[in-house]
Amino acid sequence: MSVTADAVTGDFVAARPHLFAVAYRMLGSVADAEDVLQEAYLRWQSADRGAVSSPAAFLTTVVTRLCVDHLRSARVRRETYVGPWLPEPLLTSPGADEPVELAESVSMAFLLLLESLSPLERAAFLLREVFGYSYEEVAGALDREPSAVRQLVSRARRHVAERRPRFPSDREEHDRLTRSFVEACATGDLDALVAMLHDDAVLWSDGGGKVADARKPVVGGAKVAMFLVNVARAAASASVDVVPVNGALGVVLRVAGQPVSVVTLEVADGRITTVRNTANPDKMAHLTT
């Protein structure tokens, strides 16, 4: 049966949002996810579509396997990464009817939780627990027996449960604290920052060794507040956008219109527990407008 080029492209375009959602959660990188999708498209062009009953399922399998291979090589590269590594921030606008599991799975905190999993555990967990695939479907995507997939998912659940915050934040509370955080930083209100930060708050900065940044975590609410006030003073000329980032409000700093930093917060029990600042220029490219 002949298949037109338009049909081939159309099938891929229809599946693309889902494929990107899988790839980004697998890799924590917009650029790497786009590379994987490009490779998947090339493979789709040369595939025997007469043997493909579901283009979406076929493409999800290709993307998943490419991501697993990429993660295995990424672990080696991360050993030489300068300073803390954070996922690439993603500007988001989740729909009101989006499942909670899907919205939470794009958060910085959740993406970092996934870093504790092996590539196969990560793939099995995401496909089963986040995207709702059956064990048999996940087994097909990973070329494993369903019993092996059940073990992968079980181990992943255990690791994630052990590391998940005990007190998840309320979205309204998170957004309110984010706006108060921005105002306190902009006005240099050290006391206000200290009050909204948990005593054991931690700040992580990812500059990738390419910009001046803290290469070790800053620990303690007072120290984090002082660090933030100093950074805000140095970046006084930057414009500040408070926009949805990875499923919740975050902060994008721009200089001359170009993004230079993205800040996201983790909140629990009415206070900020974690500040994550991504400033590696390589992770800002996709945010350029």
PDB file of C-alpha atoms in Angstrom:
ATOM      1  CA  MET A   1       0.000   0.000   0.000  1.00  0.00           C
ATOM      2  CA  SER A   2       1.410   3.353  -1.010  1.00  0.00           C
ATOM      3  CA  VAL A   3       1.692   6.018   1.675  1.00  0.00           C
ATOM      4  CA  THR A   4       2.089   9.667   0.697  1.00  0.00           C
ATOM      5  CA  ALA A   5       4.735  11.933   2.203  1.00  0.00           C
ATOM      6  CA  ASP A   6       1.934  14.132   3.548  1.00  0.00           C
ATOM      7  CA  ALA A   7       0.422  11.164   5.395  1.00  0.00           C
ATOM      8  CA  VAL A   8       3.806  10.247   6.875  1.00  0.00           C
ATOM      9  CA  THR A   9       4.342  13.794   8.085  1.00  0.00           C
ATOM     10  CA  GLY A  10       0.754  14.082   9.266  1.00  0.00           C
ATOM     11  CA  ASP A  11       1.015  11.003  11.465  1.00  0.00           C
ATOM     12  CA  PHE A  12       4.174  12.371  13.054  1.00  0.00           C
ATOM     13  CA  VAL A  13       2.750  15.860  13.582  1.00  0.00           C
ATOM     14  CA  ALA A  14      -0.324  14.379  15.257  1.00  0.00           C
ATOM     15  CA  ALA A  15       1.826  12.365  17.663  1.00  0.00           C
ATOM     16  CA  ARG A  16       4.435  15.064  18.234  1.00  0.00           C
ATOM     17  CA  PRO A  17       3.024  16.743  21.392  1.00  0.00           C
ATOM     18  CA  HIS A  18       2.857  13.378  23.146  1.00  0.00           C
ATOM     19  CA  LEU A  19       6.296  12.356  21.895  1.00  0.00           C
ATOM     20  CA  PHE A  20       7.824  15.589  23.173  1.00  0.00           C
ATOM     21  CA  ALA A  21       6.087  15.128  26.535  1.00  0.00           C
ATOM     22  CA  VAL A  22       7.667  11.678  26.866  1.00  0.00           C
ATOM     23  CA  ALA A  23      11.115  12.757  25.658  1.00  0.00           C
ATOM     24  CA  TYR A  24      11.333  15.872  27.836  1.00  0.00           C
ATOM     25  CA  ARG A  25      10.376  13.985  30.997  1.00  0.00           C
ATOM     26  CA  MET A  26      12.852  11.261  30.114  1.00  0.00           C
ATOM     27  CA  LEU A  27      15.760  13.615  29.401  1.00  0.00           C
ATOM     28  CA  GLY A  28      15.064  16.819  31.335  1.00  0.00           C
ATOM     29  CA  SER A  29      16.280  18.758  28.321  1.00  0.00           C
ATOM     30  CA  VAL A  30      14.338  20.589  25.634  1.00  0.00           C
ATOM     31  CA  ALA A  31      17.259  20.508  23.203  1.00  0.00           C
ATOM     32  CA  ASP A  32      17.892  16.793  23.673  1.00  0.00           C
ATOM     33  CA  ALA A  33      14.181  16.025  23.391  1.00  0.00           C
ATOM     34  CA  GLU A  34      14.026  17.902  20.082  1.00  0.00           C
ATOM     35  CA  ASP A  35      17.077  15.969  18.817  1.00  0.00           C
ATOM     36  CA  VAL A  36      15.397  12.685  19.731  1.00  0.00           C
ATOM     37  CA  LEU A  37      12.207  13.698  17.931  1.00  0.00           C
ATOM     38  CA  GLN A  38      14.180  14.623  14.830  1.00  0.00           C
ATOM     39  CA  GLU A  39      15.844  11.197  14.808  1.00  0.00           C
ATOM     40  CA  ALA A  40      12.470   9.515  15.406  1.00  0.00           C
ATOM     41  CA  TYR A  41      11.023  11.349  12.418  1.00  0.00           C
ATOM     42  CA  LEU A  42      13.868  10.157  10.194  1.00  0.00           C
ATOM     43  CA  ARG A  43      13.258   6.583  11.315  1.00  0.00           C
ATOM     44  CA  TRP A  44       9.533   6.986  10.735  1.00  0.00           C
ATOM     45  CA  GLN A  45      10.181   8.140   7.173  1.00  0.00           C
ATOM     46  CA  SER A  46      12.106   4.948   6.396  1.00  0.00           C
ATOM     47  CA  ALA A  47       9.835   2.560   8.358  1.00  0.00           C
ATOM     48  CA  ASP A  48       7.731  -0.148   6.733  1.00  0.00           C
ATOM     49  CA  ARG A  49       4.352   1.367   7.502  1.00  0.00           C
ATOM     50  CA  GLY A  50       2.583  -1.683   6.165  1.00  0.00           C
ATOM     51  CA  ALA A  51       3.778  -3.476   9.303  1.00  0.00           C
ATOM     52  CA  VAL A  52       2.730  -0.629  11.632  1.00  0.00           C
ATOM     53  CA  SER A  53      -0.763  -0.933  13.104  1.00  0.00           C
ATOM     54  CA  SER A  54      -0.496   2.225  15.232  1.00  0.00           C
ATOM     55  CA  PRO A  55       1.812   5.093  14.209  1.00  0.00           C
ATOM     56  CA  ALA A  56       1.536   6.658  17.676  1.00  0.00           C
ATOM     57  CA  ALA A  57       2.547   3.421  19.410  1.00  0.00           C
ATOM     58  CA  PHE A  58       5.390   2.834  16.950  1.00  0.00           C
ATOM     59  CA  LEU A  59       6.721   6.374  17.394  1.00  0.00           C
ATOM     60  CA  THR A  60       6.418   6.219  21.193  1.00  0.00           C
ATOM     61  CA  THR A  61       8.506   3.035  21.152  1.00  0.00           C
ATOM     62  CA  VAL A  62      11.153   4.649  18.938  1.00  0.00           C
ATOM     63  CA  VAL A  63      11.315   7.787  21.115  1.00  0.00           C
ATOM     64  CA  THR A  64      11.464   5.781  24.344  1.00  0.00           C
ATOM     65  CA  ARG A  65      14.323   3.600  23.131  1.00  0.00           C
ATOM     66  CA  LEU A  66      16.252   6.601  21.797  1.00  0.00           C
ATOM     67  CA  CYS A  67      15.822   8.318  25.168  1.00  0.00           C
ATOM     68  CA  VAL A  68      17.075   5.264  27.066  1.00  0.00           C
ATOM     69  CA  ASP A  69      20.186   5.170  24.867  1.00  0.00           C
ATOM     70  CA  HIS A  70      20.704   8.910  25.310  1.00  0.00           C
ATOM     71  CA  LEU A  71      20.394   8.710  29.099  1.00  0.00           C
ATOM     72  CA  ARG A  72      23.039   6.008  29.265  1.00  0.00           C
ATOM     73  CA  SER A  73      25.543   8.291  27.529  1.00  0.00           C
ATOM     74  CA  ALA A  74      24.331  11.395  29.410  1.00  0.00           C
ATOM     75  CA  ARG A  75      25.251   9.860  32.759  1.00  0.00           C
ATOM     76  CA  VAL A  76      28.872   9.745  31.625  1.00  0.00           C
ATOM     77  CA  ARG A  77      28.810  13.376  30.463  1.00  0.00           C
ATOM     78  CA  ARG A  78      27.235  14.566  33.717  1.00  0.00           C
ATOM     79  CA  GLU A  79      30.224  13.238  35.662  1.00  0.00           C
ATOM     80  CA  THR A  80      32.279  16.088  34.171  1.00  0.00           C
ATOM     81  CA  TYR A  81      29.554  18.753  34.416  1.00  0.00           C
ATOM     82  CA  VAL A  82      30.719  21.841  36.271  1.00  0.00           C
ATOM     83  CA  GLY A  83      28.608  22.525  39.362  1.00  0.00           C
ATOM     84  CA  PRO A  84      25.070  21.262  40.012  1.00  0.00           C
ATOM     85  CA  TRP A  85      23.050  19.998  37.050  1.00  0.00           C
ATOM     86  CA  LEU A  86      19.423  21.110  36.718  1.00  0.00           C
ATOM     87  CA  PRO A  87      16.880  20.228  34.024  1.00  0.00           C
ATOM     88  CA  GLU A  88      16.316  22.718  31.237  1.00  0.00           C
ATOM     89  CA  PRO A  89      13.375  24.929  32.226  1.00  0.00           C
ATOM     90  CA  LEU A  90      10.262  24.587  30.120  1.00  0.00           C
ATOM     91  CA  LEU A  91       7.651  27.310  29.722  1.00  0.00           C
ATOM     92  CA  THR A  92       4.278  25.664  30.263  1.00  0.00           C
ATOM     93  CA  SER A  93       0.579  26.449  30.214  1.00  0.00           C
ATOM     94  CA  PRO A  94      -1.184  23.351  31.554  1.00  0.00           C
ATOM     95  CA  GLY A  95      -4.837  22.987  30.726  1.00  0.00           C
ATOM     96  CA  ALA A  96      -7.450  23.048  33.440  1.00  0.00           C
ATOM     97  CA  ASP A  97      -8.459  19.482  32.564  1.00  0.00           C
ATOM     98  CA  GLU A  98      -4.899  18.121  32.541  1.00  0.00           C
ATOM     99  CA  PRO A  99      -4.466  15.153  34.903  1.00  0.00           C
ATOM    100  CA  VAL A 100      -2.649  16.038  38.132  1.00  0.00           C
ATOM    101  CA  GLU A 101      -0.067  13.302  37.560  1.00  0.00           C
ATOM    102  CA  LEU A 102       0.826  14.722  34.154  1.00  0.00           C
ATOM    103  CA  ALA A 103       1.117  18.300  35.445  1.00  0.00           C
ATOM    104  CA  GLU A 104       3.260  17.313  38.435  1.00  0.00           C
ATOM    105  CA  SER A 105       5.515  15.118  36.321  1.00  0.00           C
ATOM    106  CA  VAL A 106       6.963  18.139  34.517  1.00  0.00           C
ATOM    107  CA  SER A 107       7.993  19.955  37.722  1.00  0.00           C
ATOM    108  CA  MET A 108      11.679  20.540  38.424  1.00  0.00           C
ATOM    109  CA  ALA A 109      11.405  18.585  41.667  1.00  0.00           C
ATOM    110  CA  PHE A 110       9.908  15.567  39.912  1.00  0.00           C
ATOM    111  CA  LEU A 111      12.397  15.632  37.035  1.00  0.00           C
ATOM    112  CA  LEU A 112      15.216  15.616  39.574  1.00  0.00           C
ATOM    113  CA  LEU A 113      13.574  12.708  41.409  1.00  0.00           C
ATOM    114  CA  LEU A 114      13.731  10.770  38.165  1.00  0.00           C
ATOM    115  CA  GLU A 115      17.503  11.240  38.105  1.00  0.00           C
ATOM    116  CA  SER A 116      17.731   8.619  40.875  1.00  0.00           C
ATOM    117  CA  LEU A 117      16.334   5.969  38.503  1.00  0.00           C
ATOM    118  CA  SER A 118      18.121   3.897  35.909  1.00  0.00           C
ATOM    119  CA  PRO A 119      17.192   4.694  32.285  1.00  0.00           C
ATOM    120  CA  LEU A 120      14.952   1.610  32.040  1.00  0.00           C
ATOM    121  CA  GLU A 121      13.283   2.320  35.385  1.00  0.00           C
ATOM    122  CA  ARG A 122      12.685   5.890  34.308  1.00  0.00           C
ATOM    123  CA  ALA A 123      11.106   4.840  31.024  1.00  0.00           C
ATOM    124  CA  ALA A 124       8.930   2.143  32.594  1.00  0.00           C
ATOM    125  CA  PHE A 125       7.797   4.425  35.415  1.00  0.00           C
ATOM    126  CA  LEU A 126       6.896   7.326  33.149  1.00  0.00           C
ATOM    127  CA  LEU A 127       5.051   5.253  30.569  1.00  0.00           C
ATOM    128  CA  ARG A 128       3.108   3.317  33.191  1.00  0.00           C
ATOM    129  CA  GLU A 129       2.541   5.799  36.043  1.00  0.00           C
ATOM    130  CA  VAL A 130       2.411   9.121  34.200  1.00  0.00           C
ATOM    131  CA  PHE A 131       1.132   8.293  30.716  1.00  0.00           C
ATOM    132  CA  GLY A 132      -1.038   5.332  31.692  1.00  0.00           C
ATOM    133  CA  TYR A 133       0.279   2.643  29.356  1.00  0.00           C
ATOM    134  CA  SER A 134      -0.479  -0.959  30.240  1.00  0.00           C
ATOM    135  CA  TYR A 135       2.333  -3.222  31.402  1.00  0.00           C
ATOM    136  CA  GLU A 136       2.078  -5.081  28.110  1.00  0.00           C
ATOM    137  CA  GLU A 137       2.428  -1.846  26.115  1.00  0.00           C
ATOM    138  CA  VAL A 138       5.427  -0.746  28.184  1.00  0.00           C
ATOM    139  CA  ALA A 139       6.964  -4.180  27.713  1.00  0.00           C
ATOM    140  CA  GLY A 140       6.653  -3.791  23.955  1.00  0.00           C
ATOM    141  CA  ALA A 141       8.222  -0.332  24.029  1.00  0.00           C
ATOM    142  CA  LEU A 142      11.177  -1.540  26.092  1.00  0.00           C
ATOM    143  CA  ASP A 143      11.483  -4.995  24.491  1.00  0.00           C
ATOM    144  CA  ARG A 144      11.077  -6.658  27.879  1.00  0.00           C
ATOM    145  CA  GLU A 145       8.708  -9.209  29.368  1.00  0.00           C
ATOM    146  CA  PRO A 146       5.715  -7.747  31.261  1.00  0.00           C
ATOM    147  CA  SER A 147       6.997  -9.387  34.466  1.00  0.00           C
ATOM    148  CA  ALA A 148      10.306  -7.550  34.091  1.00  0.00           C
ATOM    149  CA  VAL A 149       8.456  -4.274  33.503  1.00  0.00           C
ATOM    150  CA  ARG A 150       6.434  -4.810  36.685  1.00  0.00           C
ATOM    151  CA  GLN A 151       9.693  -5.151  38.605  1.00  0.00           C
ATOM    152  CA  LEU A 152      11.107  -2.005  36.992  1.00  0.00           C
ATOM    153  CA  VAL A 153       7.992  -0.006  37.872  1.00  0.00           C
ATOM    154  CA  SER A 154       7.918  -1.388  41.413  1.00  0.00           C
ATOM    155  CA  ARG A 155      11.537  -0.392  42.056  1.00  0.00           C
ATOM    156  CA  ALA A 156      10.960   3.034  40.531  1.00  0.00           C
ATOM    157  CA  ARG A 157       7.851   3.641  42.641  1.00  0.00           C
ATOM    158  CA  ARG A 158       9.811   2.787  45.765  1.00  0.00           C
ATOM    159  CA  HIS A 159      12.700   5.134  44.901  1.00  0.00           C
ATOM    160  CA  VAL A 160      10.341   7.989  44.033  1.00  0.00           C
ATOM    161  CA  ALA A 161       8.235   7.488  47.163  1.00  0.00           C
ATOM    162  CA  GLU A 162      11.356   7.577  49.352  1.00  0.00           C
ATOM    163  CA  ARG A 163      12.480  10.909  47.925  1.00  0.00           C
ATOM    164  CA  ARG A 164       9.194  12.741  47.336  1.00  0.00           C
ATOM    165  CA  PRO A 165       8.462  15.659  49.692  1.00  0.00           C
ATOM    166  CA  ARG A 166       6.158  14.609  52.528  1.00  0.00           C
ATOM    167  CA  PHE A 167       4.119  17.797  52.282  1.00  0.00           C
ATOM    168  CA  PRO A 168       3.359  18.747  48.662  1.00  0.00           C
ATOM    169  CA  SER A 169       2.656  22.421  48.165  1.00  0.00           C
ATOM    170  CA  ASP A 170      -0.678  23.944  47.266  1.00  0.00           C
ATOM    171  CA  ARG A 171      -0.592  25.624  43.840  1.00  0.00           C
ATOM    172  CA  GLU A 172      -2.138  28.877  45.087  1.00  0.00           C
ATOM    173  CA  GLU A 173       0.295  28.976  48.000  1.00  0.00           C
ATOM    174  CA  HIS A 174       3.200  28.352  45.636  1.00  0.00           C
ATOM    175  CA  ASP A 175       2.129  31.119  43.272  1.00  0.00           C
ATOM    176  CA  ARG A 176       1.590  33.593  46.128  1.00  0.00           C
ATOM    177  CA  LEU A 177       5.049  32.894  47.559  1.00  0.00           C
ATOM    178  CA  THR A 178       6.619  33.181  44.119  1.00  0.00           C
ATOM    179  CA  ARG A 179       5.213  36.675  43.622  1.00  0.00           C
ATOM    180  CA  SER A 180       6.238  37.717  47.153  1.00  0.00           C
ATOM    181  CA  PHE A 181       9.689  36.267  46.505  1.00  0.00           C
ATOM    182  CA  VAL A 182      10.097  38.348  43.345  1.00  0.00           C
ATOM    183  CA  GLU A 183       9.004  41.532  45.110  1.00  0.00           C
ATOM    184  CA  ALA A 184      11.374  40.954  48.047  1.00  0.00           C
ATOM    185  CA  CYS A 185      14.311  40.295  45.726  1.00  0.00           C
ATOM    186  CA  ALA A 186      13.519  43.367  43.616  1.00  0.00           C
ATOM    187  CA  THR A 187      13.326  45.662  46.650  1.00  0.00           C
ATOM    188  CA  GLY A 188      16.242  44.038  48.493  1.00  0.00           C
ATOM    189  CA  ASP A 189      13.998  43.242  51.460  1.00  0.00           C
ATOM    190  CA  LEU A 190      16.264  40.829  53.304  1.00  0.00           C
ATOM    191  CA  ASP A 191      13.941  40.426  56.282  1.00  0.00           C
ATOM    192  CA  ALA A 192      11.009  39.501  54.065  1.00  0.00           C
ATOM    193  CA  LEU A 193      13.094  36.926  52.223  1.00  0.00           C
ATOM    194  CA  VAL A 194      14.335  35.362  55.446  1.00  0.00           C
ATOM    195  CA  ALA A 195      10.750  35.158  56.713  1.00  0.00           C
ATOM    196  CA  MET A 196       9.486  33.299  53.636  1.00  0.00           C
ATOM    197  CA  LEU A 197      12.447  30.915  53.422  1.00  0.00           C
ATOM    198  CA  HIS A 198      12.585  27.764  55.495  1.00  0.00           C
ATOM    199  CA  ASP A 199      15.421  27.742  58.040  1.00  0.00           C
ATOM    200  CA  ASP A 200      17.031  24.863  56.130  1.00  0.00           C
ATOM    201  CA  ALA A 201      16.305  26.242  52.663  1.00  0.00           C
ATOM    202  CA  VAL A 202      18.744  25.327  49.893  1.00  0.00           C
ATOM    203  CA  LEU A 203      19.646  27.231  46.742  1.00  0.00           C
ATOM    204  CA  TRP A 204      20.988  25.337  43.728  1.00  0.00           C
ATOM    205  CA  SER A 205      22.560  27.186  40.804  1.00  0.00           C
ATOM    206  CA  ASP A 206      23.319  25.662  37.422  1.00  0.00           C
ATOM    207  CA  GLY A 207      25.691  27.811  35.427  1.00  0.00           C
ATOM    208  CA  GLY A 208      27.453  24.893  33.779  1.00  0.00           C
ATOM    209  CA  GLY A 209      30.790  26.606  34.393  1.00  0.00           C
ATOM    210  CA  LYS A 210      29.893  29.154  31.715  1.00  0.00           C
ATOM    211  CA  VAL A 211      28.662  32.016  33.908  1.00  0.00           C
ATOM    212  CA  ALA A 212      29.621  33.251  37.366  1.00  0.00           C
ATOM    213  CA  ASP A 213      27.422  31.312  39.765  1.00  0.00           C
ATOM    214  CA  ALA A 214      27.455  29.326  42.993  1.00  0.00           C
ATOM    215  CA  ARG A 215      29.024  25.959  42.186  1.00  0.00           C
ATOM    216  CA  LYS A 216      27.951  24.485  45.499  1.00  0.00           C
ATOM    217  CA  PRO A 217      24.531  24.623  47.136  1.00  0.00           C
ATOM    218  CA  VAL A 218      23.859  27.572  49.441  1.00  0.00           C
ATOM    219  CA  VAL A 219      22.333  26.150  52.621  1.00  0.00           C
ATOM    220  CA  GLY A 220      20.265  27.954  55.285  1.00  0.00           C
ATOM    221  CA  GLY A 221      17.494  30.514  54.916  1.00  0.00           C
ATOM    222  CA  ALA A 222      19.576  33.501  56.036  1.00  0.00           C
ATOM    223  CA  LYS A 223      22.463  32.622  53.702  1.00  0.00           C
ATOM    224  CA  VAL A 224      20.138  32.004  50.783  1.00  0.00           C
ATOM    225  CA  ALA A 225      18.382  35.339  51.380  1.00  0.00           C
ATOM    226  CA  MET A 226      21.671  37.237  51.457  1.00  0.00           C
ATOM    227  CA  PHE A 227      22.855  35.481  48.308  1.00  0.00           C
ATOM    228  CA  LEU A 228      19.622  36.368  46.507  1.00  0.00           C
ATOM    229  CA  VAL A 229      19.723  40.015  47.537  1.00  0.00           C
ATOM    230  CA  ASN A 230      23.296  40.325  46.266  1.00  0.00           C
ATOM    231  CA  VAL A 231      22.402  38.644  42.988  1.00  0.00           C
ATOM    232  CA  ALA A 232      19.360  40.890  42.566  1.00  0.00           C
ATOM    233  CA  ARG A 233      21.509  43.987  43.062  1.00  0.00           C
ATOM    234  CA  ALA A 234      23.998  42.790  40.438  1.00  0.00           C
ATOM    235  CA  ALA A 235      21.132  42.084  38.021  1.00  0.00           C
ATOM    236  CA  ALA A 236      19.252  45.324  38.640  1.00  0.00           C
ATOM    237  CA  SER A 237      19.054  46.049  34.894  1.00  0.00           C
ATOM    238  CA  ALA A 238      17.353  42.740  34.110  1.00  0.00           C
ATOM    239  CA  SER A 239      13.649  42.548  33.317  1.00  0.00           C
ATOM    240  CA  VAL A 240      11.611  40.028  35.281  1.00  0.00           C
ATOM    241  CA  ASP A 241       8.799  37.888  33.908  1.00  0.00           C
ATOM    242  CA  VAL A 242       6.691  35.797  36.283  1.00  0.00           C
ATOM    243  CA  VAL A 243       5.348  33.032  34.050  1.00  0.00           C
ATOM    244  CA  PRO A 244       4.416  29.345  34.246  1.00  0.00           C
ATOM    245  CA  VAL A 245       7.612  27.284  34.258  1.00  0.00           C
ATOM    246  CA  ASN A 246       7.506  23.502  34.530  1.00  0.00           C
ATOM    247  CA  GLY A 247       3.913  23.501  35.631  1.00  0.00           C
ATOM    248  CA  ALA A 248       3.982  26.308  38.215  1.00  0.00           C
ATOM    249  CA  LEU A 249       4.886  29.988  38.399  1.00  0.00           C
ATOM    250  CA  GLY A 250       8.554  30.679  37.927  1.00  0.00           C
ATOM    251  CA  VAL A 251      10.763  33.653  37.148  1.00  0.00           C
ATOM    252  CA  VAL A 252      12.542  34.416  33.867  1.00  0.00           C
ATOM    253  CA  LEU A 253      15.221  37.125  33.961  1.00  0.00           C
ATOM    254  CA  ARG A 254      16.115  38.819  30.683  1.00  0.00           C
ATOM    255  CA  VAL A 255      18.864  41.257  29.753  1.00  0.00           C
ATOM    256  CA  ALA A 256      18.353  43.217  26.525  1.00  0.00           C
ATOM    257  CA  GLY A 257      15.451  40.894  25.816  1.00  0.00           C
ATOM    258  CA  GLN A 258      17.526  37.732  26.066  1.00  0.00           C
ATOM    259  CA  PRO A 259      16.888  35.154  28.823  1.00  0.00           C
ATOM    260  CA  VAL A 260      19.809  34.824  31.223  1.00  0.00           C
ATOM    261  CA  SER A 261      18.303  32.941  34.150  1.00  0.00           C
ATOM    262  CA  VAL A 262      15.239  30.992  35.219  1.00  0.00           C
ATOM    263  CA  VAL A 263      14.336  30.630  38.902  1.00  0.00           C
ATOM    264  CA  THR A 264      11.887  28.070  40.253  1.00  0.00           C
ATOM    265  CA  LEU A 265      10.806  27.467  43.829  1.00  0.00           C
ATOM    266  CA  GLU A 266       9.812  24.461  45.862  1.00  0.00           C
ATOM    267  CA  VAL A 267       7.354  25.195  48.654  1.00  0.00           C
ATOM    268  CA  ALA A 268       6.130  23.214  51.656  1.00  0.00           C
ATOM    269  CA  ASP A 269       4.037  24.172  54.686  1.00  0.00           C
ATOM    270  CA  GLY A 270       3.843  27.823  53.658  1.00  0.00           C
ATOM    271  CA  ARG A 271       7.577  28.459  53.195  1.00  0.00           C
ATOM    272  CA  ILE A 272      10.155  28.140  50.447  1.00  0.00           C
ATOM    273  CA  THR A 273      12.333  25.063  50.899  1.00  0.00           C
ATOM    274  CA  THR A 274      14.309  25.093  47.643  1.00  0.00           C
ATOM    275  CA  VAL A 275      15.390  27.737  45.149  1.00  0.00           C
ATOM    276  CA  ARG A 276      16.671  26.512  41.785  1.00  0.00           C
ATOM    277  CA  ASN A 277      18.442  28.933  39.470  1.00  0.00           C
ATOM    278  CA  THR A 278      19.235  27.781  35.933  1.00  0.00           C
ATOM    279  CA  ALA A 279      21.661  30.140  34.233  1.00  0.00           C
ATOM    280  CA  ASN A 280      23.661  27.947  31.856  1.00  0.00           C
ATOM    281  CA  PRO A 281      23.391  29.824  28.525  1.00  0.00           C
ATOM    282  CA  ASP A 282      22.998  26.513  26.680  1.00  0.00           C
ATOM    283  CA  LYS A 283      19.764  25.941  28.587  1.00  0.00           C
ATOM    284  CA  MET A 284      18.366  29.360  27.705  1.00  0.00           C
ATOM    285  CA  ALA A 285      18.429  29.097  23.894  1.00  0.00           C
ATOM    286  CA  HIS A 286      14.912  27.679  23.501  1.00  0.00           C
ATOM    287  CA  LEU A 287      13.483  30.516  25.638  1.00  0.00           C
ATOM    288  CA  THR A 288      14.604  33.227  23.212  1.00  0.00           C
ATOM    289  CA  THR A 289      11.656  35.063  21.739  1.00  0.00           C
TER     290      THR A 289
END
